């Protein structure tokens, strides 16, 4: 059964769902790219390099899942009510298209039902962190990252 967690955290971790299980080396490249610190503010005492918490959903039940599958799980109604808000500002998919090249990319998907921008691909190195951070603090909107 495909289940994804909801969150009510003010600043939840970055949510990554693996949907391709053909190449474990490619998956490791995605994880390595996300593990690299990203530059938030070069004027900070640590040169602005930050690492965010990442919640990886690495479950073969999600093999070949589409953005629609992921959104359906994230917004599944609770107790027969209307679709629930999941609390995530964005969800990233590590899919086959993103893991087949030398530089991994992720599919960025907005769980906001009001968002009209379709999912789009971003570089796995640095961009997911900046996107997640800015969406979590409501500094930018989903479409501003390239959709």
JSON list of N, CA and C in Angstrom, two decimals, residues 57-122:
[
{"chain": "A", "resi": 57, "resn": "UNK", "atom": "N", "xyz": [11.58, 8.75, 1.20]},
{"chain": "A", "resi": 57, "resn": "UNK", "atom": "CA", "xyz": [10.66, 7.63, 1.11]},
{"chain": "A", "resi": 57, "resn": "UNK", "atom": "C", "xyz": [11.26, 6.69, 0.07]},
{"chain": "A", "resi": 58, "resn": "UNK", "atom": "N", "xyz": [11.92, 5.67, 0.56]},
{"chain": "A", "resi": 58, "resn": "UNK", "atom": "CA", "xyz": [12.62, 4.70, -0.28]},
{"chain": "A", "resi": 58, "resn": "UNK", "atom": "C", "xyz": [11.92, 3.34, -0.10]},
{"chain": "A", "resi": 59, "resn": "UNK", "atom": "N", "xyz": [10.77, 3.23, -0.73]},
{"chain": "A", "resi": 59, "resn": "UNK", "atom": "CA", "xyz": [9.92, 2.05, -0.58]},
{"chain": "A", "resi": 59, "resn": "UNK", "atom": "C", "xyz": [9.51, 1.59, -1.98]},
{"chain": "A", "resi": 60, "resn": "UNK", "atom": "N", "xyz": [9.86, 0.36, -2.37]},
{"chain": "A", "resi": 60, "resn": "UNK", "atom": "CA", "xyz": [9.51, -0.13, -3.71]},
{"chain": "A", "resi": 60, "resn": "UNK", "atom": "C", "xyz": [8.02, -0.08, -4.04]},
{"chain": "A", "resi": 61, "resn": "UNK", "atom": "N", "xyz": [7.18, 0.10, -3.04]},
{"chain": "A", "resi": 61, "resn": "UNK", "atom": "CA", "xyz": [5.74, 0.27, -3.32]},
{"chain": "A", "resi": 61, "resn": "UNK", "atom": "C", "xyz": [5.51, 1.50, -4.19]},
{"chain": "A", "resi": 62, "resn": "UNK", "atom": "N", "xyz": [6.45, 2.44, -4.17]},
{"chain": "A", "resi": 62, "resn": "UNK", "atom": "CA", "xyz": [6.34, 3.67, -4.95]},
{"chain": "A", "resi": 62, "resn": "UNK", "atom": "C", "xyz": [6.97, 3.56, -6.34]},
{"chain": "A", "resi": 63, "resn": "UNK", "atom": "N", "xyz": [7.43, 2.38, -6.72]},
{"chain": "A", "resi": 63, "resn": "UNK", "atom": "CA", "xyz": [8.05, 2.21, -8.04]},
{"chain": "A", "resi": 63, "resn": "UNK", "atom": "C", "xyz": [7.08, 2.65, -9.14]},
{"chain": "A", "resi": 64, "resn": "UNK", "atom": "N", "xyz": [7.59, 3.48, -10.04]},
{"chain": "A", "resi": 64, "resn": "UNK", "atom": "CA", "xyz": [6.85, 3.98, -11.19]},
{"chain": "A", "resi": 64, "resn": "UNK", "atom": "C", "xyz": [5.64, 4.84, -10.83]},
{"chain": "A", "resi": 65, "resn": "UNK", "atom": "N", "xyz": [5.59, 5.36, -9.61]},
{"chain": "A", "resi": 65, "resn": "UNK", "atom": "CA", "xyz": [4.50, 6.26, -9.22]},
{"chain": "A", "resi": 65, "resn": "UNK", "atom": "C", "xyz": [4.60, 7.55, -10.01]},
{"chain": "A", "resi": 66, "resn": "UNK", "atom": "N", "xyz": [3.48, 8.10, -10.33]},
{"chain": "A", "resi": 66, "resn": "UNK", "atom": "CA", "xyz": [3.39, 9.37, -11.05]},
{"chain": "A", "resi": 66, "resn": "UNK", "atom": "C", "xyz": [3.19, 10.51, -10.05]},
{"chain": "A", "resi": 67, "resn": "UNK", "atom": "N", "xyz": [3.38, 11.75, -10.49]},
{"chain": "A", "resi": 67, "resn": "UNK", "atom": "CA", "xyz": [3.06, 12.87, -9.60]},
{"chain": "A", "resi": 67, "resn": "UNK", "atom": "C", "xyz": [1.62, 12.80, -9.09]},
{"chain": "A", "resi": 68, "resn": "UNK", "atom": "N", "xyz": [0.70, 12.37, -9.93]},
{"chain": "A", "resi": 68, "resn": "UNK", "atom": "CA", "xyz": [-0.70, 12.25, -9.50]},
{"chain": "A", "resi": 68, "resn": "UNK", "atom": "C", "xyz": [-0.86, 11.22, -8.39]},
{"chain": "A", "resi": 69, "resn": "UNK", "atom": "N", "xyz": [-0.12, 10.11, -8.49]},
{"chain": "A", "resi": 69, "resn": "UNK", "atom": "CA", "xyz": [-0.16, 9.09, -7.44]},
{"chain": "A", "resi": 69, "resn": "UNK", "atom": "C", "xyz": [0.32, 9.66, -6.11]},
{"chain": "A", "resi": 70, "resn": "UNK", "atom": "N", "xyz": [1.41, 10.41, -6.18]},
{"chain": "A", "resi": 70, "resn": "UNK", "atom": "CA", "xyz": [2.00, 10.99, -4.97]},
{"chain": "A", "resi": 70, "resn": "UNK", "atom": "C", "xyz": [1.04, 12.02, -4.38]},
{"chain": "A", "resi": 71, "resn": "UNK", "atom": "N", "xyz": [0.49, 12.88, -5.21]},
{"chain": "A", "resi": 71, "resn": "UNK", "atom": "CA", "xyz": [-0.45, 13.89, -4.71]},
{"chain": "A", "resi": 71, "resn": "UNK", "atom": "C", "xyz": [-1.69, 13.25, -4.11]},
{"chain": "A", "resi": 72, "resn": "UNK", "atom": "N", "xyz": [-2.18, 12.18, -4.71]},
{"chain": "A", "resi": 72, "resn": "UNK", "atom": "CA", "xyz": [-3.35, 11.49, -4.17]},
{"chain": "A", "resi": 72, "resn": "UNK", "atom": "C", "xyz": [-3.06, 10.94, -2.78]},
{"chain": "A", "resi": 73, "resn": "UNK", "atom": "N", "xyz": [-1.87, 10.40, -2.58]},
{"chain": "A", "resi": 73, "resn": "UNK", "atom": "CA", "xyz": [-1.51, 9.87, -1.26]},
{"chain": "A", "resi": 73, "resn": "UNK", "atom": "C", "xyz": [-1.33, 10.99, -0.24]},
{"chain": "A", "resi": 74, "resn": "UNK", "atom": "N", "xyz": [-0.75, 12.09, -0.68]},
{"chain": "A", "resi": 74, "resn": "UNK", "atom": "CA", "xyz": [-0.50, 13.20, 0.23]},
{"chain": "A", "resi": 74, "resn": "UNK", "atom": "C", "xyz": [-1.78, 13.89, 0.68]},
{"chain": "A", "resi": 75, "resn": "UNK", "atom": "N", "xyz": [-2.77, 13.91, -0.17]},
{"chain": "A", "resi": 75, "resn": "UNK", "atom": "CA", "xyz": [-4.00, 14.64, 0.13]},
{"chain": "A", "resi": 75, "resn": "UNK", "atom": "C", "xyz": [-5.19, 13.70, 0.35]},
{"chain": "A", "resi": 76, "resn": "UNK", "atom": "N", "xyz": [-4.92, 12.44, 0.62]},
{"chain": "A", "resi": 76, "resn": "UNK", "atom": "CA", "xyz": [-6.01, 11.47, 0.84]},
{"chain": "A", "resi": 76, "resn": "UNK", "atom": "C", "xyz": [-6.91, 11.97, 1.97]},
{"chain": "A", "resi": 77, "resn": "UNK", "atom": "N", "xyz": [-8.22, 11.91, 1.75]},
{"chain": "A", "resi": 77, "resn": "UNK", "atom": "CA", "xyz": [-9.14, 12.37, 2.79]},
{"chain": "A", "resi": 77, "resn": "UNK", "atom": "C", "xyz": [-8.98, 11.56, 4.08]},
{"chain": "A", "resi": 78, "resn": "UNK", "atom": "N", "xyz": [-9.13, 12.24, 5.17]},
{"chain": "A", "resi": 78, "resn": "UNK", "atom": "CA", "xyz": [-9.09, 11.58, 6.47]},
{"chain": "A", "resi": 78, "resn": "UNK", "atom": "C", "xyz": [-10.51, 11.48, 7.00]},
{"chain": "A", "resi": 79, "resn": "UNK", "atom": "N", "xyz": [-10.90, 10.30, 7.42]},
{"chain": "A", "resi": 79, "resn": "UNK", "atom": "CA", "xyz": [-12.23, 10.06, 7.98]},
{"chain": "A", "resi": 79, "resn": "UNK", "atom": "C", "xyz": [-13.35, 10.48, 7.04]},
{"chain": "A", "resi": 80, "resn": "UNK", "atom": "N", "xyz": [-13.17, 10.25, 5.74]},
{"chain": "A", "resi": 80, "resn": "UNK", "atom": "CA", "xyz": [-14.22, 10.52, 4.76]},
{"chain": "A", "resi": 80, "resn": "UNK", "atom": "C", "xyz": [-14.47, 11.98, 4.47]},
{"chain": "A", "resi": 81, "resn": "UNK", "atom": "N", "xyz": [-13.58, 12.85, 4.96]},
{"chain": "A", "resi": 81, "resn": "UNK", "atom": "CA", "xyz": [-13.78, 14.28, 4.72]},
{"chain": "A", "resi": 81, "resn": "UNK", "atom": "C", "xyz": [-13.13, 14.69, 3.41]},
{"chain": "A", "resi": 82, "resn": "UNK", "atom": "N", "xyz": [-13.15, 15.97, 3.16]},
{"chain": "A", "resi": 82, "resn": "UNK", "atom": "CA", "xyz": [-12.54, 16.51, 1.94]},
{"chain": "A", "resi": 82, "resn": "UNK", "atom": "C", "xyz": [-11.05, 16.23, 1.93]},
{"chain": "A", "resi": 83, "resn": "UNK", "atom": "N", "xyz": [-10.41, 16.34, 0.77]},
{"chain": "A", "resi": 83, "resn": "UNK", "atom": "CA", "xyz": [-8.95, 16.12, 0.71]},
{"chain": "A", "resi": 83, "resn": "UNK", "atom": "C", "xyz": [-8.22, 16.92, 1.77]},
{"chain": "A", "resi": 84, "resn": "UNK", "atom": "N", "xyz": [-7.30, 16.26, 2.42]},
{"chain": "A", "resi": 84, "resn": "UNK", "atom": "CA", "xyz": [-6.56, 16.88, 3.51]},
{"chain": "A", "resi": 84, "resn": "UNK", "atom": "C", "xyz": [-5.38, 17.68, 2.98]},
{"chain": "A", "resi": 85, "resn": "UNK", "atom": "N", "xyz": [-4.99, 18.69, 3.74]},
{"chain": "A", "resi": 85, "resn": "UNK", "atom": "CA", "xyz": [-3.74, 19.38, 3.43]},
{"chain": "A", "resi": 85, "resn": "UNK", "atom": "C", "xyz": [-2.63, 18.56, 4.06]},
{"chain": "A", "resi": 86, "resn": "UNK", "atom": "N", "xyz": [-1.57, 18.36, 3.30]},
{"chain": "A", "resi": 86, "resn": "UNK", "atom": "CA", "xyz": [-0.51, 17.46, 3.77]},
{"chain": "A", "resi": 86, "resn": "UNK", "atom": "C", "xyz": [0.55, 18.17, 4.60]},
{"chain": "A", "resi": 87, "resn": "UNK", "atom": "N", "xyz": [0.65, 19.48, 4.48]},
{"chain": "A", "resi": 87, "resn": "UNK", "atom": "CA", "xyz": [1.64, 20.24, 5.25]},
{"chain": "A", "resi": 87, "resn": "UNK", "atom": "C", "xyz": [2.99, 20.41, 4.58]},
{"chain": "A", "resi": 88, "resn": "UNK", "atom": "N", "xyz": [3.24, 19.70, 3.48]},
{"chain": "A", "resi": 88, "resn": "UNK", "atom": "CA", "xyz": [4.53, 19.81, 2.79]},
{"chain": "A", "resi": 88, "resn": "UNK", "atom": "C", "xyz": [4.46, 20.98, 1.80]},
{"chain": "A", "resi": 89, "resn": "UNK", "atom": "N", "xyz": [5.48, 21.83, 1.75]},
{"chain": "A", "resi": 89, "resn": "UNK", "atom": "CA", "xyz": [5.47, 22.94, 0.79]},
{"chain": "A", "resi": 89, "resn": "UNK", "atom": "C", "xyz": [5.75, 22.47, -0.64]},
{"chain": "A", "resi": 90, "resn": "UNK", "atom": "N", "xyz": [6.46, 21.35, -0.77]},
{"chain": "A", "resi": 90, "resn": "UNK", "atom": "CA", "xyz": [6.81, 20.78, -2.06]},
{"chain": "A", "resi": 90, "resn": "UNK", "atom": "C", "xyz": [7.22, 19.34, -1.82]},
{"chain": "A", "resi": 91, "resn": "UNK", "atom": "N", "xyz": [7.06, 18.50, -2.82]},
{"chain": "A", "resi": 91, "resn": "UNK", "atom": "CA", "xyz": [7.55, 17.13, -2.74]},
{"chain": "A", "resi": 91, "resn": "UNK", "atom": "C", "xyz": [8.41, 16.89, -3.98]},
{"chain": "A", "resi": 92, "resn": "UNK", "atom": "N", "xyz": [9.52, 16.19, -3.79]},
{"chain": "A", "resi": 92, "resn": "UNK", "atom": "CA", "xyz": [10.43, 15.90, -4.89]},
{"chain": "A", "resi": 92, "resn": "UNK", "atom": "C", "xyz": [10.39, 14.42, -5.21]},
{"chain": "A", "resi": 93, "resn": "UNK", "atom": "N", "xyz": [10.35, 14.10, -6.51]},
{"chain": "A", "resi": 93, "resn": "UNK", "atom": "CA", "xyz": [10.36, 12.72, -6.96]},
{"chain": "A", "resi": 93, "resn": "UNK", "atom": "C", "xyz": [11.70, 12.40, -7.61]},
{"chain": "A", "resi": 94, "resn": "UNK", "atom": "N", "xyz": [12.30, 11.32, -7.19]},
{"chain": "A", "resi": 94, "resn": "UNK", "atom": "CA", "xyz": [13.50, 10.79, -7.84]},
{"chain": "A", "resi": 94, "resn": "UNK", "atom": "C", "xyz": [13.00, 9.73, -8.80]},
{"chain": "A", "resi": 95, "resn": "UNK", "atom": "N", "xyz": [12.77, 10.14, -10.03]},
{"chain": "A", "resi": 95, "resn": "UNK", "atom": "CA", "xyz": [12.17, 9.25, -11.03]},
{"chain": "A", "resi": 95, "resn": "UNK", "atom": "C", "xyz": [13.22, 8.80, -12.06]},
{"chain": "A", "resi": 96, "resn": "UNK", "atom": "N", "xyz": [12.79, 7.96, -12.99]},
{"chain": "A", "resi": 96, "resn": "UNK", "atom": "CA", "xyz": [13.71, 7.40, -13.97]},
{"chain": "A", "resi": 96, "resn": "UNK", "atom": "C", "xyz": [14.36, 8.49, -14.82]},
{"chain": "A", "resi": 97, "resn": "UNK", "atom": "N", "xyz": [13.58, 9.45, -15.30]},
{"chain": "A", "resi": 97, "resn": "UNK", "atom": "CA", "xyz": [14.13, 10.51, -16.15]},
{"chain": "A", "resi": 97, "resn": "UNK", "atom": "C", "xyz": [15.19, 11.32, -15.41]},
{"chain": "A", "resi": 98, "resn": "UNK", "atom": "N", "xyz": [15.02, 11.53, -14.12]},
{"chain": "A", "resi": 98, "resn": "UNK", "atom": "CA", "xyz": [15.97, 12.32, -13.35]},
{"chain": "A", "resi": 98, "resn": "UNK", "atom": "C", "xyz": [17.22, 11.57, -12.94]},
{"chain": "A", "resi": 99, "resn": "UNK", "atom": "N", "xyz": [17.16, 10.24, -12.99]},
{"chain": "A", "resi": 99, "resn": "UNK", "atom": "CA", "xyz": [18.31, 9.46, -12.54]},
{"chain": "A", "resi": 99, "resn": "UNK", "atom": "C", "xyz": [19.08, 8.83, -13.70]},
{"chain": "A", "resi": 100, "resn": "UNK", "atom": "N", "xyz": [18.63, 9.05, -14.93]},
{"chain": "A", "resi": 100, "resn": "UNK", "atom": "CA", "xyz": [19.32, 8.39, -16.05]},
{"chain": "A", "resi": 100, "resn": "UNK", "atom": "C", "xyz": [20.51, 9.17, -16.59]},
{"chain": "A", "resi": 101, "resn": "UNK", "atom": "N", "xyz": [20.62, 10.45, -16.29]},
{"chain": "A", "resi": 101, "resn": "UNK", "atom": "CA", "xyz": [21.74, 11.24, -16.79]},
{"chain": "A", "resi": 101, "resn": "UNK", "atom": "C", "xyz": [22.89, 11.31, -15.81]},
{"chain": "A", "resi": 102, "resn": "UNK", "atom": "N", "xyz": [24.00, 11.93, -16.21]},
{"chain": "A", "resi": 102, "resn": "UNK", "atom": "CA", "xyz": [25.17, 12.04, -15.33]},
{"chain": "A", "resi": 102, "resn": "UNK", "atom": "C", "xyz": [24.94, 12.96, -14.13]},
{"chain": "A", "resi": 103, "resn": "UNK", "atom": "N", "xyz": [24.12, 13.99, -14.31]},
{"chain": "A", "resi": 103, "resn": "UNK", "atom": "CA", "xyz": [23.79, 14.92, -13.23]},
{"chain": "A", "resi": 103, "resn": "UNK", "atom": "C", "xyz": [22.32, 14.71, -12.86]},
{"chain": "A", "resi": 104, "resn": "UNK", "atom": "N", "xyz": [22.05, 14.23, -11.64]},
{"chain": "A", "resi": 104, "resn": "UNK", "atom": "CA", "xyz": [20.66, 13.93, -11.29]},
{"chain": "A", "resi": 104, "resn": "UNK", "atom": "C", "xyz": [19.78, 15.17, -11.22]},
{"chain": "A", "resi": 105, "resn": "UNK", "atom": "N", "xyz": [18.54, 14.97, -11.59]},
{"chain": "A", "resi": 105, "resn": "UNK", "atom": "CA", "xyz": [17.52, 15.99, -11.44]},
{"chain": "A", "resi": 105, "resn": "UNK", "atom": "C", "xyz": [16.37, 15.38, -10.65]},
{"chain": "A", "resi": 106, "resn": "UNK", "atom": "N", "xyz": [15.52, 16.23, -10.12]},
{"chain": "A", "resi": 106, "resn": "UNK", "atom": "CA", "xyz": [14.33, 15.79, -9.40]},
{"chain": "A", "resi": 106, "resn": "UNK", "atom": "C", "xyz": [13.11, 16.44, -10.02]},
{"chain": "A", "resi": 107, "resn": "UNK", "atom": "N", "xyz": [11.99, 15.77, -9.89]},
{"chain": "A", "resi": 107, "resn": "UNK", "atom": "CA", "xyz": [10.74, 16.33, -10.35]},
{"chain": "A", "resi": 107, "resn": "UNK", "atom": "C", "xyz": [10.10, 17.04, -9.15]},
{"chain": "A", "resi": 108, "resn": "UNK", "atom": "N", "xyz": [9.94, 18.34, -9.24]},
{"chain": "A", "resi": 108, "resn": "UNK", "atom": "CA", "xyz": [9.33, 19.13, -8.17]},
{"chain": "A", "resi": 108, "resn": "UNK", "atom": "C", "xyz": [7.83, 19.16, -8.39]},
{"chain": "A", "resi": 109, "resn": "UNK", "atom": "N", "xyz": [7.09, 18.83, -7.34]},
{"chain": "A", "resi": 109, "resn": "UNK", "atom": "CA", "xyz": [5.63, 18.75, -7.43]},
{"chain": "A", "resi": 109, "resn": "UNK", "atom": "C", "xyz": [5.04, 19.57, -6.29]},
{"chain": "A", "resi": 110, "resn": "UNK", "atom": "N", "xyz": [4.10, 20.43, -6.62]},
{"chain": "A", "resi": 110, "resn": "UNK", "atom": "CA", "xyz": [3.44, 21.22, -5.59]},
{"chain": "A", "resi": 110, "resn": "UNK", "atom": "C", "xyz": [2.20, 20.48, -5.08]},
{"chain": "A", "resi": 111, "resn": "UNK", "atom": "N", "xyz": [2.09, 20.28, -3.76]},
{"chain": "A", "resi": 111, "resn": "UNK", "atom": "CA", "xyz": [0.89, 19.65, -3.22]},
{"chain": "A", "resi": 111, "resn": "UNK", "atom": "C", "xyz": [-0.25, 20.64, -2.98]},
{"chain": "A", "resi": 112, "resn": "UNK", "atom": "N", "xyz": [-0.03, 21.89, -3.29]},
{"chain": "A", "resi": 112, "resn": "UNK", "atom": "CA", "xyz": [-1.04, 22.93, -3.10]},
{"chain": "A", "resi": 112, "resn": "UNK", "atom": "C", "xyz": [-2.12, 22.79, -4.17]},
{"chain": "A", "resi": 113, "resn": "UNK", "atom": "N", "xyz": [-3.37, 22.51, -3.78]},
{"chain": "A", "resi": 113, "resn": "UNK", "atom": "CA", "xyz": [-4.43, 22.33, -4.78]},
{"chain": "A", "resi": 113, "resn": "UNK", "atom": "C", "xyz": [-4.74, 23.59, -5.57]},
{"chain": "A", "resi": 114, "resn": "UNK", "atom": "N", "xyz": [-4.32, 24.75, -5.08]},
{"chain": "A", "resi": 114, "resn": "UNK", "atom": "CA", "xyz": [-4.53, 26.01, -5.79]},
{"chain": "A", "resi": 114, "resn": "UNK", "atom": "C", "xyz": [-3.45, 26.27, -6.84]},
{"chain": "A", "resi": 115, "resn": "UNK", "atom": "N", "xyz": [-2.33, 25.54, -6.76]},
{"chain": "A", "resi": 115, "resn": "UNK", "atom": "CA", "xyz": [-1.21, 25.76, -7.69]},
{"chain": "A", "resi": 115, "resn": "UNK", "atom": "C", "xyz": [-1.59, 25.27, -9.08]},
{"chain": "A", "resi": 116, "resn": "UNK", "atom": "N", "xyz": [-1.36, 26.11, -10.06]},
{"chain": "A", "resi": 116, "resn": "UNK", "atom": "CA", "xyz": [-1.69, 25.77, -11.45]},
{"chain": "A", "resi": 116, "resn": "UNK", "atom": "C", "xyz": [-0.45, 25.36, -12.24]},
{"chain": "A", "resi": 117, "resn": "UNK", "atom": "N", "xyz": [0.72, 25.46, -11.64]},
{"chain": "A", "resi": 117, "resn": "UNK", "atom": "CA", "xyz": [1.96, 25.12, -12.34]},
{"chain": "A", "resi": 117, "resn": "UNK", "atom": "C", "xyz": [2.16, 23.62, -12.30]},
{"chain": "A", "resi": 118, "resn": "UNK", "atom": "N", "xyz": [2.41, 23.04, -13.45]},
{"chain": "A", "resi": 118, "resn": "UNK", "atom": "CA", "xyz": [2.63, 21.59, -13.54]},
{"chain": "A", "resi": 118, "resn": "UNK", "atom": "C", "xyz": [3.98, 21.24, -12.91]},
{"chain": "A", "resi": 119, "resn": "UNK", "atom": "N", "xyz": [4.15, 19.98, -12.49]},
{"chain": "A", "resi": 119, "resn": "UNK", "atom": "CA", "xyz": [5.47, 19.56, -11.99]},
{"chain": "A", "resi": 119, "resn": "UNK", "atom": "C", "xyz": [6.56, 19.85, -13.01]},
{"chain": "A", "resi": 120, "resn": "UNK", "atom": "N", "xyz": [7.75, 20.16, -12.53]},
{"chain": "A", "resi": 120, "resn": "UNK", "atom": "CA", "xyz": [8.86, 20.43, -13.44]},
{"chain": "A", "resi": 120, "resn": "UNK", "atom": "C", "xyz": [10.17, 19.96, -12.83]},
{"chain": "A", "resi": 121, "resn": "UNK", "atom": "N", "xyz": [11.15, 19.79, -13.68]},
{"chain": "A", "resi": 121, "resn": "UNK", "atom": "CA", "xyz": [12.44, 19.21, -13.32]},
{"chain": "A", "resi": 121, "resn": "UNK", "atom": "C", "xyz": [13.42, 20.29, -12.87]},
{"chain": "A", "resi": 122, "resn": "UNK", "atom": "N", "xyz": [14.17, 19.98, -11.79]},
{"chain": "A", "resi": 122, "resn": "UNK", "atom": "CA", "xyz": [15.19, 20.89, -11.26]},
{"chain": "A", "resi": 122, "resn": "UNK", "atom": "C", "xyz": [16.47, 20.10, -10.99]}
]
